[in-house]
Amino acid sequence: LLYTIKFEFLQLAAAMIEFIVSKVAMVLTLGMYSTGIHTVQKIKRRGTGDIPILPFVAMATACFLWFNYGIMLGDVTLTFTNLVGTLLNCSYILLYYWYTPSKASVYKTVGCFMLLLVTMNFYSSWAHTSTQEASEFVGTIGVCITIATFASPLAQLKVVIEKKNTDSMSFPLSVMVAAQCIMWWWYGALINDTYVQFPNVCGTILAIIQLGVFFKYWDTKPNSVSGIMQSI
């Protein structure tokens, strides 16, 4: 009887931990997606300028893939988080299109990613007979696109290192990315899903590198403390 009680307690504790980790991961991710609102507000005031459309489209694509993956697994956390992410990033794309003078580039970028999604959807439906095979295919593509999205700030890091200045980096955003990657990595381990774990391991490493670069160069400013406070 005592063994049974201990076993049930451990099961309950594990379920509680999984619930808490999933909800924290969801909140952090939705918070990261909402940072696009700041960029959109800047676009409304100053136009698109040199702001690229690619990050919005890539993020919308990644969210849509993980949304489908979540549906295939029956995972509410993955499904809801990435549904909201898809809708938010699609709204950013529409607002970008409204304000940009170069609408042809939007057509081209969105068209390429739409073709990619249609091709993958057709292939996963036609070539894979089981839901498990289809989810593995979608998960693999989702991992590749997510890693590419995480790796995109590396170009910005190069500029920071060359200039020895972190003005172009956002300290809160870097911390948020690191935190949400760690939580999704933990959640992937709890549900024993390699496709959720792997890209977030890579994202955690890249985010830690980004934070390391930030702390290496933030003290080159006249006032080191105010340098961090101004980035918040």
PDB file of C-alpha atoms in Angstrom:
ATOM      1  CA  LEU A   1       0.000   0.000   0.000  1.00  0.00           C
ATOM      2  CA  LEU A   2       2.798   2.419   0.925  1.00  0.00           C
ATOM      3  CA  TYR A   3       4.549   1.643  -2.377  1.00  0.00           C
ATOM      4  CA  THR A   4       1.319   2.368  -4.276  1.00  0.00           C
ATOM      5  CA  ILE A   5       0.870   5.705  -2.488  1.00  0.00           C
ATOM      6  CA  LYS A   6       4.474   6.703  -3.257  1.00  0.00           C
ATOM      7  CA  PHE A   7       4.051   5.708  -6.906  1.00  0.00           C
ATOM      8  CA  GLU A   8       0.820   7.701  -7.253  1.00  0.00           C
ATOM      9  CA  PHE A   9       2.445  10.704  -5.539  1.00  0.00           C
ATOM     10  CA  LEU A  10       5.377  10.585  -7.962  1.00  0.00           C
ATOM     11  CA  GLN A  11       2.992  10.359 -10.904  1.00  0.00           C
ATOM     12  CA  LEU A  12       1.042  13.358  -9.612  1.00  0.00           C
ATOM     13  CA  ALA A  13       4.261  15.331  -9.040  1.00  0.00           C
ATOM     14  CA  ALA A  14       5.485  14.511 -12.553  1.00  0.00           C
ATOM     15  CA  ALA A  15       2.151  15.599 -14.054  1.00  0.00           C
ATOM     16  CA  MET A  16       2.272  18.865 -12.089  1.00  0.00           C
ATOM     17  CA  ILE A  17       5.834  19.588 -13.221  1.00  0.00           C
ATOM     18  CA  GLU A  18       4.904  18.894 -16.841  1.00  0.00           C
ATOM     19  CA  PHE A  19       1.865  21.189 -16.555  1.00  0.00           C
ATOM     20  CA  ILE A  20       3.880  24.045 -15.019  1.00  0.00           C
ATOM     21  CA  VAL A  21       6.777  23.717 -17.472  1.00  0.00           C
ATOM     22  CA  SER A  22       4.420  23.633 -20.459  1.00  0.00           C
ATOM     23  CA  LYS A  23       2.539  26.740 -19.333  1.00  0.00           C
ATOM     24  CA  VAL A  24       5.734  28.696 -18.574  1.00  0.00           C
ATOM     25  CA  ALA A  25       7.128  27.720 -21.986  1.00  0.00           C
ATOM     26  CA  MET A  26       3.893  28.823 -23.641  1.00  0.00           C
ATOM     27  CA  VAL A  27       3.809  32.203 -21.867  1.00  0.00           C
ATOM     28  CA  LEU A  28       7.480  32.945 -22.650  1.00  0.00           C
ATOM     29  CA  THR A  29       7.006  31.983 -26.309  1.00  0.00           C
ATOM     30  CA  LEU A  30       3.880  34.104 -26.727  1.00  0.00           C
ATOM     31  CA  GLY A  31       5.769  36.965 -25.088  1.00  0.00           C
ATOM     32  CA  MET A  32       8.568  36.555 -27.625  1.00  0.00           C
ATOM     33  CA  TYR A  33       6.088  36.492 -30.519  1.00  0.00           C
ATOM     34  CA  SER A  34       4.481  39.693 -29.225  1.00  0.00           C
ATOM     35  CA  THR A  35       7.795  41.570 -29.567  1.00  0.00           C
ATOM     36  CA  GLY A  36       6.923  41.872 -33.256  1.00  0.00           C
ATOM     37  CA  ILE A  37       4.356  44.497 -32.222  1.00  0.00           C
ATOM     38  CA  HIS A  38       7.239  46.896 -31.471  1.00  0.00           C
ATOM     39  CA  THR A  39       8.634  46.366 -34.983  1.00  0.00           C
ATOM     40  CA  VAL A  40       5.210  46.888 -36.543  1.00  0.00           C
ATOM     41  CA  GLN A  41       4.765  50.131 -34.610  1.00  0.00           C
ATOM     42  CA  LYS A  42       8.126  51.288 -35.936  1.00  0.00           C
ATOM     43  CA  ILE A  43       6.990  50.387 -39.468  1.00  0.00           C
ATOM     44  CA  LYS A  44       3.807  52.437 -38.994  1.00  0.00           C
ATOM     45  CA  ARG A  45       5.840  55.485 -37.951  1.00  0.00           C
ATOM     46  CA  ARG A  46       8.786  55.278 -40.349  1.00  0.00           C
ATOM     47  CA  GLY A  47       7.848  52.781 -43.056  1.00  0.00           C
ATOM     48  CA  THR A  48       9.555  49.438 -43.636  1.00  0.00           C
ATOM     49  CA  GLY A  49      12.936  50.971 -44.513  1.00  0.00           C
ATOM     50  CA  ASP A  50      15.608  48.269 -44.275  1.00  0.00           C
ATOM     51  CA  ILE A  51      13.458  45.998 -42.069  1.00  0.00           C
ATOM     52  CA  PRO A  52      13.264  42.617 -43.850  1.00  0.00           C
ATOM     53  CA  ILE A  53      10.065  40.632 -44.322  1.00  0.00           C
ATOM     54  CA  LEU A  54      11.904  37.284 -44.117  1.00  0.00           C
ATOM     55  CA  PRO A  55      11.929  36.892 -40.273  1.00  0.00           C
ATOM     56  CA  PHE A  56       8.127  37.330 -40.093  1.00  0.00           C
ATOM     57  CA  VAL A  57       7.535  34.844 -42.904  1.00  0.00           C
ATOM     58  CA  ALA A  58      10.034  32.302 -41.548  1.00  0.00           C
ATOM     59  CA  MET A  59       8.516  32.532 -38.066  1.00  0.00           C
ATOM     60  CA  ALA A  60       4.973  32.163 -39.421  1.00  0.00           C
ATOM     61  CA  THR A  61       6.083  29.093 -41.393  1.00  0.00           C
ATOM     62  CA  ALA A  62       7.795  27.528 -38.370  1.00  0.00           C
ATOM     63  CA  CYS A  63       4.749  28.189 -36.185  1.00  0.00           C
ATOM     64  CA  PHE A  64       2.411  26.668 -38.774  1.00  0.00           C
ATOM     65  CA  LEU A  65       4.575  23.535 -38.994  1.00  0.00           C
ATOM     66  CA  TRP A  66       4.673  23.119 -35.211  1.00  0.00           C
ATOM     67  CA  PHE A  67       0.933  23.797 -35.076  1.00  0.00           C
ATOM     68  CA  ASN A  68       0.396  20.870 -37.441  1.00  0.00           C
ATOM     69  CA  TYR A  69       2.863  18.758 -35.488  1.00  0.00           C
ATOM     70  CA  GLY A  70       0.985  19.521 -32.269  1.00  0.00           C
ATOM     71  CA  ILE A  71      -2.313  18.469 -33.877  1.00  0.00           C
ATOM     72  CA  MET A  72      -0.755  15.191 -35.054  1.00  0.00           C
ATOM     73  CA  LEU A  73       0.474  14.470 -31.516  1.00  0.00           C
ATOM     74  CA  GLY A  74      -2.682  15.730 -29.827  1.00  0.00           C
ATOM     75  CA  ASP A  75      -0.523  18.115 -27.768  1.00  0.00           C
ATOM     76  CA  VAL A  76      -2.628  21.091 -26.639  1.00  0.00           C
ATOM     77  CA  THR A  77       0.371  23.202 -25.554  1.00  0.00           C
ATOM     78  CA  LEU A  78       2.180  22.905 -28.889  1.00  0.00           C
ATOM     79  CA  THR A  79      -1.028  23.393 -30.854  1.00  0.00           C
ATOM     80  CA  PHE A  80      -2.296  26.488 -29.014  1.00  0.00           C
ATOM     81  CA  THR A  81       1.089  28.233 -28.734  1.00  0.00           C
ATOM     82  CA  ASN A  82       1.854  27.855 -32.410  1.00  0.00           C
ATOM     83  CA  LEU A  83      -1.681  28.693 -33.526  1.00  0.00           C
ATOM     84  CA  VAL A  84      -1.333  32.061 -31.780  1.00  0.00           C
ATOM     85  CA  GLY A  85       2.190  32.433 -33.181  1.00  0.00           C
ATOM     86  CA  THR A  86       0.956  31.751 -36.711  1.00  0.00           C
ATOM     87  CA  LEU A  87      -1.878  34.280 -36.429  1.00  0.00           C
ATOM     88  CA  LEU A  88       0.382  36.959 -34.903  1.00  0.00           C
ATOM     89  CA  ASN A  89       3.102  36.591 -37.514  1.00  0.00           C
ATOM     90  CA  CYS A  90       0.561  36.529 -40.347  1.00  0.00           C
ATOM     91  CA  SER A  91      -0.869  39.795 -39.014  1.00  0.00           C
ATOM     92  CA  TYR A  92       2.659  41.252 -38.965  1.00  0.00           C
ATOM     93  CA  ILE A  93       3.105  40.188 -42.580  1.00  0.00           C
ATOM     94  CA  LEU A  94      -0.177  41.845 -43.610  1.00  0.00           C
ATOM     95  CA  LEU A  95       0.779  45.094 -41.868  1.00  0.00           C
ATOM     96  CA  TYR A  96       4.235  44.969 -43.452  1.00  0.00           C
ATOM     97  CA  TYR A  97       2.619  44.496 -46.854  1.00  0.00           C
ATOM     98  CA  TRP A  98       0.319  47.467 -46.228  1.00  0.00           C
ATOM     99  CA  TYR A  99       3.174  49.853 -45.467  1.00  0.00           C
ATOM    100  CA  THR A 100       5.945  48.620 -47.748  1.00  0.00           C
ATOM    101  CA  PRO A 101       6.484  50.260 -51.165  1.00  0.00           C
ATOM    102  CA  SER A 102       8.161  47.047 -52.380  1.00  0.00           C
ATOM    103  CA  LYS A 103       5.159  44.727 -52.491  1.00  0.00           C
ATOM    104  CA  ALA A 104       6.777  42.496 -55.119  1.00  0.00           C
ATOM    105  CA  SER A 105       9.382  41.301 -52.591  1.00  0.00           C
ATOM    106  CA  VAL A 106       6.566  40.366 -50.196  1.00  0.00           C
ATOM    107  CA  TYR A 107       4.824  38.368 -52.930  1.00  0.00           C
ATOM    108  CA  LYS A 108       8.075  36.600 -53.771  1.00  0.00           C
ATOM    109  CA  THR A 109       9.038  35.728 -50.175  1.00  0.00           C
ATOM    110  CA  VAL A 110       5.550  34.659 -49.081  1.00  0.00           C
ATOM    111  CA  GLY A 111       5.070  32.747 -52.339  1.00  0.00           C
ATOM    112  CA  CYS A 112       8.273  30.736 -51.825  1.00  0.00           C
ATOM    113  CA  PHE A 113       7.295  29.739 -48.292  1.00  0.00           C
ATOM    114  CA  MET A 114       3.713  28.961 -49.350  1.00  0.00           C
ATOM    115  CA  LEU A 115       5.065  26.691 -52.091  1.00  0.00           C
ATOM    116  CA  LEU A 116       7.278  25.011 -49.504  1.00  0.00           C
ATOM    117  CA  LEU A 117       4.316  24.428 -47.172  1.00  0.00           C
ATOM    118  CA  VAL A 118       2.063  23.106 -49.945  1.00  0.00           C
ATOM    119  CA  THR A 119       4.821  20.770 -51.180  1.00  0.00           C
ATOM    120  CA  MET A 120       5.494  19.442 -47.672  1.00  0.00           C
ATOM    121  CA  ASN A 121       1.783  18.990 -46.962  1.00  0.00           C
ATOM    122  CA  PHE A 122       1.311  17.091 -50.229  1.00  0.00           C
ATOM    123  CA  TYR A 123       4.374  14.930 -49.609  1.00  0.00           C
ATOM    124  CA  SER A 124       3.451  14.134 -45.991  1.00  0.00           C
ATOM    125  CA  SER A 125      -0.097  13.220 -47.040  1.00  0.00           C
ATOM    126  CA  TRP A 126       0.855  11.235 -50.134  1.00  0.00           C
ATOM    127  CA  ALA A 127       4.157   9.564 -49.236  1.00  0.00           C
ATOM    128  CA  HIS A 128       3.432   8.654 -45.595  1.00  0.00           C
ATOM    129  CA  THR A 129       0.630   6.256 -44.827  1.00  0.00           C
ATOM    130  CA  SER A 130       0.626   6.550 -41.033  1.00  0.00           C
ATOM    131  CA  THR A 131       0.179   9.551 -38.746  1.00  0.00           C
ATOM    132  CA  GLN A 132       3.453   8.703 -37.014  1.00  0.00           C
ATOM    133  CA  GLU A 133       5.415   8.823 -40.290  1.00  0.00           C
ATOM    134  CA  ALA A 134       3.752  12.087 -41.280  1.00  0.00           C
ATOM    135  CA  SER A 135       4.449  13.643 -37.854  1.00  0.00           C
ATOM    136  CA  GLU A 136       8.101  12.568 -38.062  1.00  0.00           C
ATOM    137  CA  PHE A 137       8.401  14.219 -41.480  1.00  0.00           C
ATOM    138  CA  VAL A 138       6.724  17.445 -40.340  1.00  0.00           C
ATOM    139  CA  GLY A 139       8.790  17.412 -37.142  1.00  0.00           C
ATOM    140  CA  THR A 140      12.039  17.069 -39.108  1.00  0.00           C
ATOM    141  CA  ILE A 141      11.195  20.013 -41.368  1.00  0.00           C
ATOM    142  CA  GLY A 142      10.075  22.016 -38.329  1.00  0.00           C
ATOM    143  CA  VAL A 143      13.410  21.327 -36.620  1.00  0.00           C
ATOM    144  CA  CYS A 144      15.372  22.526 -39.674  1.00  0.00           C
ATOM    145  CA  ILE A 145      13.390  25.771 -40.058  1.00  0.00           C
ATOM    146  CA  THR A 146      13.452  26.469 -36.305  1.00  0.00           C
ATOM    147  CA  ILE A 147      17.235  26.049 -36.123  1.00  0.00           C
ATOM    148  CA  ALA A 148      17.616  28.347 -39.127  1.00  0.00           C
ATOM    149  CA  THR A 149      15.413  30.914 -37.358  1.00  0.00           C
ATOM    150  CA  PHE A 150      17.464  30.659 -34.165  1.00  0.00           C
ATOM    151  CA  ALA A 151      20.700  31.001 -36.147  1.00  0.00           C
ATOM    152  CA  SER A 152      19.636  34.199 -37.934  1.00  0.00           C
ATOM    153  CA  PRO A 153      20.964  36.519 -35.136  1.00  0.00           C
ATOM    154  CA  LEU A 154      24.494  35.224 -35.807  1.00  0.00           C
ATOM    155  CA  ALA A 155      24.913  37.880 -38.504  1.00  0.00           C
ATOM    156  CA  GLN A 156      24.004  40.517 -35.911  1.00  0.00           C
ATOM    157  CA  LEU A 157      26.553  39.038 -33.488  1.00  0.00           C
ATOM    158  CA  LYS A 158      29.246  39.482 -36.119  1.00  0.00           C
ATOM    159  CA  VAL A 159      28.455  43.202 -36.312  1.00  0.00           C
ATOM    160  CA  VAL A 160      28.459  43.486 -32.494  1.00  0.00           C
ATOM    161  CA  ILE A 161      31.868  41.796 -32.263  1.00  0.00           C
ATOM    162  CA  GLU A 162      33.326  43.961 -35.039  1.00  0.00           C
ATOM    163  CA  LYS A 163      32.026  47.206 -33.501  1.00  0.00           C
ATOM    164  CA  LYS A 164      32.498  46.046 -29.882  1.00  0.00           C
ATOM    165  CA  ASN A 165      29.135  47.630 -29.132  1.00  0.00           C
ATOM    166  CA  THR A 166      25.808  46.061 -28.122  1.00  0.00           C
ATOM    167  CA  ASP A 167      23.493  48.930 -29.099  1.00  0.00           C
ATOM    168  CA  SER A 168      21.870  46.777 -31.795  1.00  0.00           C
ATOM    169  CA  MET A 169      21.085  43.960 -29.322  1.00  0.00           C
ATOM    170  CA  SER A 170      18.120  43.672 -26.980  1.00  0.00           C
ATOM    171  CA  PHE A 171      19.143  42.263 -23.607  1.00  0.00           C
ATOM    172  CA  PRO A 172      15.559  41.377 -22.454  1.00  0.00           C
ATOM    173  CA  LEU A 173      14.814  39.638 -25.768  1.00  0.00           C
ATOM    174  CA  SER A 174      18.047  37.613 -25.540  1.00  0.00           C
ATOM    175  CA  VAL A 175      17.148  36.521 -21.993  1.00  0.00           C
ATOM    176  CA  MET A 176      13.590  35.655 -23.073  1.00  0.00           C
ATOM    177  CA  VAL A 177      14.827  33.542 -26.002  1.00  0.00           C
ATOM    178  CA  ALA A 178      17.237  31.670 -23.716  1.00  0.00           C
ATOM    179  CA  ALA A 179      14.526  31.083 -21.095  1.00  0.00           C
ATOM    180  CA  GLN A 180      11.887  29.872 -23.549  1.00  0.00           C
ATOM    181  CA  CYS A 181      14.374  27.538 -25.288  1.00  0.00           C
ATOM    182  CA  ILE A 182      15.343  26.023 -21.936  1.00  0.00           C
ATOM    183  CA  MET A 183      11.673  25.523 -20.982  1.00  0.00           C
ATOM    184  CA  TRP A 184      10.792  23.892 -24.329  1.00  0.00           C
ATOM    185  CA  TRP A 185      13.897  21.720 -24.047  1.00  0.00           C
ATOM    186  CA  TRP A 186      12.710  20.654 -20.580  1.00  0.00           C
ATOM    187  CA  TYR A 187       9.157  20.106 -21.840  1.00  0.00           C
ATOM    188  CA  GLY A 188      10.461  17.995 -24.747  1.00  0.00           C
ATOM    189  CA  ALA A 189      12.391  15.864 -22.261  1.00  0.00           C
ATOM    190  CA  LEU A 190       9.289  15.430 -20.090  1.00  0.00           C
ATOM    191  CA  ILE A 191       7.168  14.237 -23.011  1.00  0.00           C
ATOM    192  CA  ASN A 192      10.155  12.339 -24.480  1.00  0.00           C
ATOM    193  CA  ASP A 193      10.007  14.107 -27.851  1.00  0.00           C
ATOM    194  CA  THR A 194      13.322  14.509 -29.680  1.00  0.00           C
ATOM    195  CA  TYR A 195      11.823  16.871 -32.268  1.00  0.00           C
ATOM    196  CA  VAL A 196      10.891  19.344 -29.531  1.00  0.00           C
ATOM    197  CA  GLN A 197      14.162  18.891 -27.620  1.00  0.00           C
ATOM    198  CA  PHE A 198      16.781  19.154 -30.369  1.00  0.00           C
ATOM    199  CA  PRO A 199      16.060  22.608 -31.873  1.00  0.00           C
ATOM    200  CA  ASN A 200      15.699  24.062 -28.382  1.00  0.00           C
ATOM    201  CA  VAL A 201      19.047  22.621 -27.293  1.00  0.00           C
ATOM    202  CA  CYS A 202      20.553  24.437 -30.297  1.00  0.00           C
ATOM    203  CA  GLY A 203      18.530  27.562 -29.494  1.00  0.00           C
ATOM    204  CA  THR A 204      19.719  27.503 -25.864  1.00  0.00           C
ATOM    205  CA  ILE A 205      23.360  27.257 -26.934  1.00  0.00           C
ATOM    206  CA  LEU A 206      22.994  30.110 -29.435  1.00  0.00           C
ATOM    207  CA  ALA A 207      21.138  32.269 -26.884  1.00  0.00           C
ATOM    208  CA  ILE A 208      23.863  31.675 -24.274  1.00  0.00           C
ATOM    209  CA  ILE A 209      26.500  32.656 -26.851  1.00  0.00           C
ATOM    210  CA  GLN A 210      24.515  35.817 -27.596  1.00  0.00           C
ATOM    211  CA  LEU A 211      24.297  36.672 -23.891  1.00  0.00           C
ATOM    212  CA  GLY A 212      28.008  35.971 -23.506  1.00  0.00           C
ATOM    213  CA  VAL A 213      28.804  38.412 -26.306  1.00  0.00           C
ATOM    214  CA  PHE A 214      26.474  40.970 -24.724  1.00  0.00           C
ATOM    215  CA  PHE A 215      28.217  40.786 -21.350  1.00  0.00           C
ATOM    216  CA  LYS A 216      31.633  40.859 -23.008  1.00  0.00           C
ATOM    217  CA  TYR A 217      30.971  44.178 -24.739  1.00  0.00           C
ATOM    218  CA  TRP A 218      28.356  45.990 -22.647  1.00  0.00           C
ATOM    219  CA  ASP A 219      31.036  47.333 -20.311  1.00  0.00           C
ATOM    220  CA  THR A 220      32.667  49.228 -23.192  1.00  0.00           C
ATOM    221  CA  LYS A 221      29.923  51.855 -22.837  1.00  0.00           C
ATOM    222  CA  PRO A 222      30.553  54.988 -20.761  1.00  0.00           C
ATOM    223  CA  ASN A 223      28.126  53.807 -18.109  1.00  0.00           C
ATOM    224  CA  SER A 224      27.959  50.020 -17.972  1.00  0.00           C
ATOM    225  CA  VAL A 225      24.880  49.805 -15.737  1.00  0.00           C
ATOM    226  CA  SER A 226      22.918  52.335 -17.759  1.00  0.00           C
ATOM    227  CA  GLY A 227      23.930  50.418 -20.890  1.00  0.00           C
ATOM    228  CA  ILE A 228      21.943  47.426 -19.750  1.00  0.00           C
ATOM    229  CA  MET A 229      19.097  49.502 -18.349  1.00  0.00           C
ATOM    230  CA  GLN A 230      18.725  51.367 -21.645  1.00  0.00           C
ATOM    231  CA  SER A 231      18.344  48.073 -23.502  1.00  0.00           C
ATOM    232  CA  ILE A 232      15.390  47.086 -21.266  1.00  0.00           C
TER     233      ILE A 232
END
